[in-house]
Each structure stands twice: as C-alpha cells, then as structure tokens.
XYZ file of C-alpha atoms in Angstrom:
326
model
C 49.074 104.772 66.134
C 52.028 104.111 68.427
C 49.750 102.296 70.894
C 48.500 100.024 68.123
C 52.049 99.191 67.062
C 52.986 98.360 70.638
C 49.842 96.244 70.931
C 50.803 94.287 67.820
C 54.262 93.611 69.230
C 52.733 92.381 72.459
C 50.334 90.116 70.556
C 53.241 88.661 68.623
C 54.870 87.793 71.935
C 51.693 86.121 73.186
C 51.304 84.168 69.974
C 54.825 82.995 70.603
C 53.831 81.850 74.077
C 50.935 79.782 72.795
C 52.994 78.135 70.080
C 55.838 77.647 72.527
C 53.481 75.732 74.751
C 53.067 73.265 71.921
C 56.814 73.086 71.428
C 57.288 72.572 75.154
C 54.857 69.685 75.013
C 56.881 68.128 72.220
C 60.132 68.542 74.154
C 58.783 67.242 77.468
C 56.494 64.526 76.112
C 58.426 62.871 73.312
C 56.645 59.535 73.662
C 53.504 58.895 71.621
C 50.633 56.914 73.145
C 51.919 53.795 71.398
C 55.439 54.150 72.698
C 54.076 54.998 76.121
C 52.234 51.713 76.240
C 55.309 49.844 75.055
C 57.402 51.588 77.692
C 54.984 50.695 80.448
C 54.895 47.038 79.435
C 58.685 46.978 79.076
C 58.994 48.339 82.608
C 56.646 45.606 83.799
C 58.663 42.869 82.075
C 61.923 44.174 83.526
C 60.482 44.276 87.018
C 59.102 40.740 86.674
C 62.554 39.446 85.763
C 64.127 41.324 88.651
C 61.521 39.947 91.045
C 62.170 36.398 89.813
C 65.870 36.677 90.571
C 65.125 37.389 94.263
C 67.813 40.075 94.298
C 66.715 41.831 97.442
C 69.729 44.134 97.372
C 68.873 45.722 94.048
C 68.194 49.433 94.094
C 64.963 50.933 92.745
C 65.164 52.637 89.344
C 66.409 56.225 89.486
C 63.965 59.101 89.279
C 63.670 59.986 85.597
C 62.089 63.423 85.840
C 60.603 65.788 88.396
C 57.099 64.399 87.982
C 58.265 60.960 89.114
C 58.496 62.372 92.625
C 54.725 62.913 92.678
C 53.639 59.705 90.959
C 51.501 57.315 93.009
C 50.082 53.901 92.144
C 46.351 54.295 91.732
C 46.631 58.073 91.871
C 43.350 58.542 90.022
C 41.525 56.709 92.810
C 42.855 58.049 96.108
C 41.885 61.707 96.749
C 44.834 62.850 98.868
C 47.728 61.861 96.552
C 45.594 62.815 93.552
C 45.107 66.386 94.765
C 48.797 66.720 95.603
C 49.798 65.454 92.178
C 47.291 67.755 90.478
C 48.603 70.823 92.290
C 52.276 70.079 91.579
C 51.591 69.174 87.956
C 49.932 72.566 87.439
C 53.020 74.261 88.886
C 55.218 72.372 86.404
C 52.778 73.139 83.562
C 52.836 76.880 84.240
C 56.611 76.892 84.292
C 56.697 75.233 80.871
C 54.032 77.551 79.424
C 55.500 80.850 80.558
C 59.114 79.952 79.721
C 58.240 78.552 76.292
C 59.242 81.731 74.353
C 62.824 81.073 75.427
C 62.693 77.692 73.693
C 62.214 79.216 70.241
C 64.755 78.248 67.604
C 65.144 77.929 63.860
C 63.630 74.445 63.865
C 60.249 75.644 65.133
C 60.247 79.101 63.484
C 57.317 78.275 61.200
C 55.200 77.116 64.128
C 55.820 80.453 65.803
C 55.300 82.654 62.747
C 51.998 81.280 61.459
C 49.891 81.900 64.605
C 51.671 85.218 65.098
C 50.732 86.381 61.610
C 47.161 85.117 61.980
C 46.695 86.886 65.319
C 48.133 90.132 63.968
C 45.908 89.972 60.889
C 42.809 89.411 63.004
C 43.644 92.368 65.242
C 43.723 94.572 62.156
C 40.388 93.146 60.994
C 38.640 92.951 64.381
C 36.410 95.977 63.851
C 35.309 94.876 60.373
C 34.514 91.377 61.604
C 32.504 92.702 64.551
C 30.501 95.036 62.279
C 29.693 92.166 59.919
C 27.332 90.776 62.565
C 23.778 92.070 62.894
C 24.528 93.013 66.509
C 20.858 93.100 67.437
C 19.651 92.745 70.994
C 18.431 89.217 70.309
C 21.768 88.190 68.811
C 23.683 89.477 71.810
C 21.315 87.768 74.244
C 21.400 84.384 72.536
C 25.132 84.611 71.930
C 25.654 85.072 75.651
C 23.482 82.085 76.481
C 25.164 79.744 74.009
C 28.649 80.819 75.038
C 27.930 79.786 78.626
C 28.735 76.249 77.478
C 32.382 77.259 77.614
C 32.233 78.864 81.062
C 34.223 77.378 83.918
C 31.062 76.853 85.979
C 29.801 74.601 83.165
C 32.977 72.719 82.255
C 34.312 72.055 85.761
C 31.193 70.126 86.875
C 31.358 68.137 83.617
C 34.954 66.968 84.122
C 34.299 66.397 87.823
C 31.289 64.293 86.848
C 33.521 62.262 84.538
C 35.813 61.425 87.446
C 32.891 60.529 89.742
C 31.390 58.307 87.044
C 34.761 56.612 86.498
C 35.159 55.946 90.212
C 31.596 54.627 90.464
C 31.749 52.372 87.387
C 35.478 51.534 87.719
C 36.134 53.164 84.339
C 39.804 54.158 84.055
C 39.286 56.311 80.952
C 36.554 58.389 82.606
C 38.726 58.923 85.685
C 41.660 59.959 83.532
C 39.568 62.476 81.606
C 38.288 63.894 84.879
C 41.813 64.369 86.235
C 43.451 65.642 83.043
C 40.424 67.800 82.217
C 40.676 69.508 85.588
C 44.390 70.081 85.049
C 43.752 71.565 81.592
C 41.020 73.888 82.849
C 43.100 75.174 85.749
C 46.097 75.705 83.472
C 43.880 77.710 81.113
C 42.297 79.770 83.891
C 45.700 80.789 85.250
C 47.077 81.661 81.822
C 43.984 83.651 80.846
C 43.974 85.551 84.143
C 47.612 86.599 83.790
C 47.272 87.674 80.160
C 44.013 89.555 80.712
C 45.680 91.577 83.444
C 48.741 92.162 81.276
C 46.870 93.448 78.200
C 43.663 94.872 79.716
C 41.976 95.148 76.325
C 38.522 96.718 76.213
C 35.649 94.496 75.116
C 33.524 95.306 72.030
C 30.647 96.536 74.233
C 32.847 98.837 76.335
C 34.048 102.396 75.835
C 36.946 102.620 73.345
C 36.414 99.034 72.162
C 39.541 97.126 71.227
C 41.977 99.453 72.988
C 44.765 97.730 74.874
C 45.556 98.811 78.439
C 42.147 100.439 78.659
C 41.124 98.503 81.756
C 39.136 95.717 80.049
C 39.454 91.934 80.110
C 38.888 91.037 76.466
C 42.208 89.464 75.477
C 42.396 86.518 75.385
C 39.015 84.807 75.590
C 38.877 82.659 78.719
C 35.855 80.759 77.408
C 37.787 79.861 74.250
C 40.853 78.701 76.184
C 38.801 76.423 78.390
C 36.475 74.898 75.812
C 39.282 74.299 73.292
C 41.534 72.744 75.936
C 38.824 70.198 76.762
C 38.079 69.612 73.075
C 41.774 69.003 72.396
C 42.072 66.645 75.351
C 39.037 64.609 74.245
C 40.313 64.454 70.671
C 43.649 63.063 71.837
C 42.072 60.667 74.344
C 39.720 59.261 71.680
C 41.916 59.662 68.606
C 40.591 56.385 67.186
C 36.981 57.587 67.549
C 36.851 60.554 65.201
C 33.265 61.388 66.080
C 34.386 62.441 69.574
C 36.907 64.934 68.236
C 34.523 66.268 65.571
C 31.778 66.791 68.152
C 34.116 68.420 70.682
C 35.660 70.784 68.143
C 32.246 71.679 66.719
C 31.004 72.696 70.167
C 34.214 74.659 70.755
C 33.730 76.481 67.458
C 30.114 77.323 68.306
C 31.119 78.692 71.705
C 33.886 80.773 70.139
C 31.541 82.272 67.531
C 28.942 82.922 70.245
C 31.442 84.982 72.239
C 31.850 87.268 69.228
C 28.104 87.385 68.623
C 27.529 88.305 72.273
C 29.948 91.243 71.833
C 32.136 89.921 74.618
C 35.224 89.355 72.475
C 36.858 90.223 69.183
C 37.845 87.568 66.668
C 41.527 87.874 67.641
C 40.659 87.304 71.313
C 38.845 84.095 70.439
C 41.497 82.867 68.003
C 44.339 83.435 70.462
C 42.396 81.842 73.324
C 41.317 78.866 71.245
C 44.852 78.224 70.022
C 46.257 78.430 73.531
C 43.552 76.075 74.765
C 44.265 73.518 72.044
C 47.953 73.507 72.886
C 47.227 73.170 76.612
C 44.980 70.155 76.037
C 47.589 68.456 73.883
C 50.390 69.313 76.291
C 48.582 67.850 79.314
C 47.724 64.660 77.418
C 51.203 64.159 75.928
C 52.941 64.832 79.232
C 50.706 62.310 80.966
C 51.327 59.623 78.353
C 55.076 60.250 78.350
C 55.131 59.983 82.127
C 53.343 56.625 82.052
C 56.174 55.216 79.929
C 58.747 55.771 82.681
C 59.971 53.074 85.071
C 58.668 54.767 88.188
C 60.575 53.954 91.344
C 57.433 54.468 93.433
C 55.327 52.147 91.289
C 57.503 49.113 90.661
C 58.347 47.854 94.165
C 54.686 48.005 95.198
C 52.898 46.626 92.152
C 55.074 44.863 89.636
C 56.619 41.996 91.674
C 53.132 40.624 92.390
C 51.906 40.687 88.789
C 50.610 37.514 87.201
C 49.089 37.358 83.681
C 45.589 38.137 84.952
C 46.746 41.067 87.084
C 48.828 42.379 84.231
C 45.773 42.390 81.998
C 43.800 44.291 84.650
C 46.626 46.819 85.101
C 46.630 47.489 81.368
C 42.880 48.026 81.424
C 43.201 50.341 84.418
C 45.693 52.579 82.666
C 44.487 52.495 79.073
C 40.871 51.384 79.294
C 41.349 48.246 77.165
C 43.005 44.868 77.313
C 46.214 44.152 75.368
C 46.000 42.031 72.238
C 47.911 38.755 72.309
C-alpha cells in the first residue's frame, strides 16, 4: 500500500514535468507563427534601411537569447552547422524540460492539475483496463506489429527522408520537418530513457505487473512519446491543413492503443508518454518559430544588405514554404 502511495506521488511529479514542458514552451516561445513572420520581415526592413544609409560603423544587433549564438544562415542546408545547432538545441531543450516543475505557479495550476489527476486515475484503473482486452495470442502479436509504427527505427528514417527530400527538391518545409522532427525524437528518447530508469515499472507481461521499482521499463511509453511528438509537430506545421493533423493524431492513437493490446504498456504509461510527446512537439515548433522572429546578428550582415524584392520573396519561401501576399 505504501509503495502504491509513493508511486502515485512520483507520477504526480512526472505529470507536472510534462505539463511544465508546455509551460516552458509558452515562456520561451511567446511569438506565434504570425508574429514570427512579422518579426522576420521587420528585421529585414530594418536591415535594408541600415544598409541604405551606408553606416559602416554601425554595430550588429545584440544577441537576443542563447540560441542566437548557434543560428546560421541556411542552417537546414549545410550539414556541419546543422548538426552543431541540433546538438546544442537538444541541450537547451532538456534543460527546459527537466527544470519545468520549478516554473509552476498559480497562473498555470489548472494545466498542472488536470494531467496529474488523469494520470493518477489511470494508474488506479490500469489493471481493469488491461483485463478488458481479450489478451489472446493473436491480439498480442498484431498489437506488437502495429505498434512498431511508433518505434524509433521507423520514425527516424521517416524524418530523415523528409530532410533528404527537401534538400533534393529544394523544399524548405520538408527540410524543416526533417530537422525539427529529429530534434523532437531525440528529446523524447532522452526523456523516456531517464524516466524509465527512475521508475522501473514492470510491464503487463512481466512478473508483478505494474509494480514500480521492480526492474521494468514500462513507464512511460517511449513509442507514445515519439509518435505523439511527431504528430504534434506535423499538426503545428500544417495547422491550416486539418487533414494532416487528423491523420497524424489518428496514427498516434492507433499506436498507443496497440501498445496496450500488445501487453507492453498500461494505459497510464501510454497517456503519460503521449502527453509528454505532444508537449515536446509543440515546444520544438514554438521555440523554432520564436527564434526566427529575432534580429539575428549572424544572419543580417551576411544576407539582408543584398536583398532586393525578388531575393526577399525567395527568402520568405525558403523559411516558410510560401510567398508573401502583397
């Protein structure tokens, strides 16, 4: 009984982490995609005026945040700066994720309490939910096969293929999804690995199923974290094409249910993992869009002074995948 109470307290803390990740994304990435675009164009206009004044003694804009130090023009095209940026961004992401419980306050209390209550309720109902399935050999086999859609060895080649396609066809959106998708997956893999080791919950098909600190790797579901992070990223990237989000979330839901059917996870494992994954996908997207709105000191001296109307149109297409409306 005492172990179960301790487990519930630990789950409440983890639910706080996953909601805090969302709050961290709101704090760090306050700009929406619309304001990000406006900020980028405003930076361009300012630089054009500065270039026209021929003020060679002017200083470059100050660094606005830590990520400005790793921003490169064309960083989704050149492998070396891209890999460096990806690595450092993941370091910054992990810092935000794991320190997010310390950002809790009365303004975001509801966002912390709802997932906490849902996770706790599912833990109490895990056994009943698992027994509601037929749990036949065929169900377990097919559940395992379907859930492989959410495995890292399936998703990583997909996002890598998106980047390769974008580089081949000069498609900025495909390149961006490849880069941000990789960042989301790696963020999720690190988070899942740390939490699995911390809670060591036994899987449904192991001895003493559902016990915490029993040596298992059930909580949270890594498949759910990864597939929901990609689904969230795609939904935010294509927010004006609802079919993309509906399709992505449907696949994520199928994978999550398949993990339960395959007796690899309990419902609470999948819910917690899926929620974390959704927040990670949104966080990576929002942080990227907020960063694009900054007047980057590394970008402006190299690109902006040479912009003419045609180049400006191309730059907009490169970043956002579409031309501005005049």
